[in-house]
């Protein structure tokens, strides 16, 4: 029995390890950019050699290419390691003189993904999008928090709490005949009362997610932004600001008091049971 357990433990340890020869191999050439696309945002990329250049042009894409052609055909240049929110994968980079053999487009396959618990990620982007969609499709529970300007009304619809995040659902009603071309959506923490004699302290906040990336609306607009959970003093307000491109350059903003944030609903006890 002990021998069987030892053998099983040895096999498990061996199967959890991967040698260079067991990795997926990518043939690369200095005249071809190899694009590796992951199914979710990439949090870290490591290229084990200085002879290969690489960057991350967008959040789920890695681009690599040998810096020169001074290599032997079939030479092992190194290993690229990609870590996303929920998995990691590695590829061995093999040099080829023949451009037609170089891999130009590579998607990370399901069988190549090794499950990985990233301590910096408490909620994956795909889960965040799923929750935000449920919020976006839910009926509005807030009706008293709104701003009116230039024949437009910006209104808070819902605030939900999921784990370490606030999901803030808001909308804009445009009663003019002029479409609104969105320039920026900004979230700020700023002083509630602005005195002319004092400096206004404004802290720009970067949302973890903006659900709708639309750049234009005519009559109505609705969006859900996700913010890391926070506390702020009563003399501050959380401001959501939507600004328009020139020429008209309209701007409308919505201020949320800390009381609004404190009254946020628990997502799992309310929204998950709504149809």
Tab-separated table of N, CA and C in Angstrom, residues 26-32 47-53 65-78 93-98:
chain	number	residue	atom	x	y	z
A	26	UNK	N	6.595	27.516	-31.057
A	26	UNK	CA	6.245	28.523	-32.048
A	26	UNK	C	7.485	28.857	-32.863
A	27	UNK	N	7.398	28.681	-34.172
A	27	UNK	CA	8.506	29.057	-35.042
A	27	UNK	C	8.411	30.555	-35.331
A	28	UNK	N	9.549	31.240	-35.191
A	28	UNK	CA	9.558	32.697	-35.326
A	28	UNK	C	10.645	33.131	-36.292
A	29	UNK	N	10.446	34.323	-36.873
A	29	UNK	CA	11.384	34.879	-37.831
A	29	UNK	C	11.415	36.392	-37.648
A	30	UNK	N	12.581	36.989	-37.889
A	30	UNK	CA	12.739	38.427	-37.639
A	30	UNK	C	11.889	39.304	-38.556
A	31	UNK	N	11.368	38.746	-39.625
A	31	UNK	CA	10.541	39.516	-40.560
A	31	UNK	C	9.039	39.289	-40.356
A	32	UNK	N	8.692	38.539	-39.326
A	32	UNK	CA	7.278	38.233	-39.052
A	32	UNK	C	6.962	38.534	-37.591
A	47	UNK	N	9.571	37.127	-21.332
A	47	UNK	CA	10.338	36.549	-22.442
A	47	UNK	C	11.733	36.270	-21.908
A	48	UNK	N	12.148	35.020	-21.942
A	48	UNK	CA	13.367	34.595	-21.240
A	48	UNK	C	14.650	34.953	-21.952
A	49	UNK	N	14.583	35.677	-23.058
A	49	UNK	CA	15.775	36.003	-23.827
A	49	UNK	C	15.731	37.447	-24.304
A	50	UNK	N	16.899	38.080	-24.393
A	50	UNK	CA	16.996	39.440	-24.923
A	50	UNK	C	17.002	39.462	-26.446
A	51	UNK	N	17.103	38.296	-27.067
A	51	UNK	CA	17.162	38.249	-28.529
A	51	UNK	C	15.784	38.328	-29.175
A	52	UNK	N	14.727	38.313	-28.352
A	52	UNK	CA	13.359	38.426	-28.866
A	52	UNK	C	12.703	39.650	-28.243
A	53	UNK	N	12.169	40.533	-29.095
A	53	UNK	CA	11.452	41.714	-28.628
A	53	UNK	C	9.975	41.380	-28.481
A	65	UNK	N	8.856	39.116	-31.737
A	65	UNK	CA	9.630	38.988	-32.982
A	65	UNK	C	11.120	38.962	-32.639
A	66	UNK	N	11.905	38.041	-33.247
A	66	UNK	CA	13.352	38.057	-33.030
A	66	UNK	C	13.954	39.392	-33.466
A	67	UNK	N	14.968	39.843	-32.732
A	67	UNK	CA	15.576	41.130	-33.039
A	67	UNK	C	16.481	41.074	-34.264
A	68	UNK	N	16.976	39.876	-34.595
A	68	UNK	CA	17.864	39.744	-35.751
A	68	UNK	C	17.724	38.350	-36.356
A	69	UNK	N	18.371	38.156	-37.496
A	69	UNK	CA	18.368	36.857	-38.160
A	69	UNK	C	19.657	36.091	-37.957
A	70	UNK	N	20.452	36.501	-36.978
A	70	UNK	CA	21.742	35.855	-36.716
A	70	UNK	C	21.568	34.626	-35.831
A	71	UNK	N	20.779	33.683	-36.323
A	71	UNK	CA	20.516	32.457	-35.570
A	71	UNK	C	20.525	31.269	-36.526
A	72	UNK	N	20.772	30.100	-35.972
A	72	UNK	CA	20.735	28.884	-36.769
A	72	UNK	C	19.295	28.424	-36.948
A	73	UNK	N	19.030	27.802	-38.072
A	73	UNK	CA	17.706	27.252	-38.319
A	73	UNK	C	17.415	26.165	-37.270
A	74	UNK	N	16.268	26.282	-36.586
A	74	UNK	CA	15.908	25.332	-35.545
A	74	UNK	C	16.473	25.664	-34.177
A	75	UNK	N	17.173	26.786	-34.072
A	75	UNK	CA	17.756	27.176	-32.797
A	75	UNK	C	16.664	27.564	-31.795
A	76	UNK	N	16.846	27.137	-30.561
A	76	UNK	CA	15.914	27.504	-29.492
A	76	UNK	C	16.289	28.888	-28.974
A	77	UNK	N	15.401	29.856	-29.154
A	77	UNK	CA	15.696	31.224	-28.738
A	77	UNK	C	15.336	31.470	-27.272
A	78	UNK	N	14.296	30.819	-26.796
A	78	UNK	CA	13.871	31.040	-25.416
A	78	UNK	C	12.430	30.619	-25.213
A	93	UNK	N	10.179	29.150	-28.250
A	93	UNK	CA	10.375	29.920	-29.478
A	93	UNK	C	11.521	29.309	-30.277
A	94	UNK	N	11.195	28.846	-31.470
A	94	UNK	CA	12.162	28.182	-32.349
A	94	UNK	C	12.395	29.050	-33.576
A	95	UNK	N	13.666	29.316	-33.870
A	95	UNK	CA	13.979	30.177	-35.019
A	95	UNK	C	13.910	29.400	-36.333
A	96	UNK	N	13.380	30.065	-37.365
A	96	UNK	CA	13.365	29.509	-38.720
A	96	UNK	C	13.816	30.572	-39.716
A	97	UNK	N	14.635	30.153	-40.694
A	97	UNK	CA	15.042	31.066	-41.766
A	97	UNK	C	13.926	31.255	-42.789
A	98	UNK	N	12.990	30.301	-42.832
A	98	UNK	CA	11.932	30.332	-43.853
A	98	UNK	C	10.721	31.101	-43.323
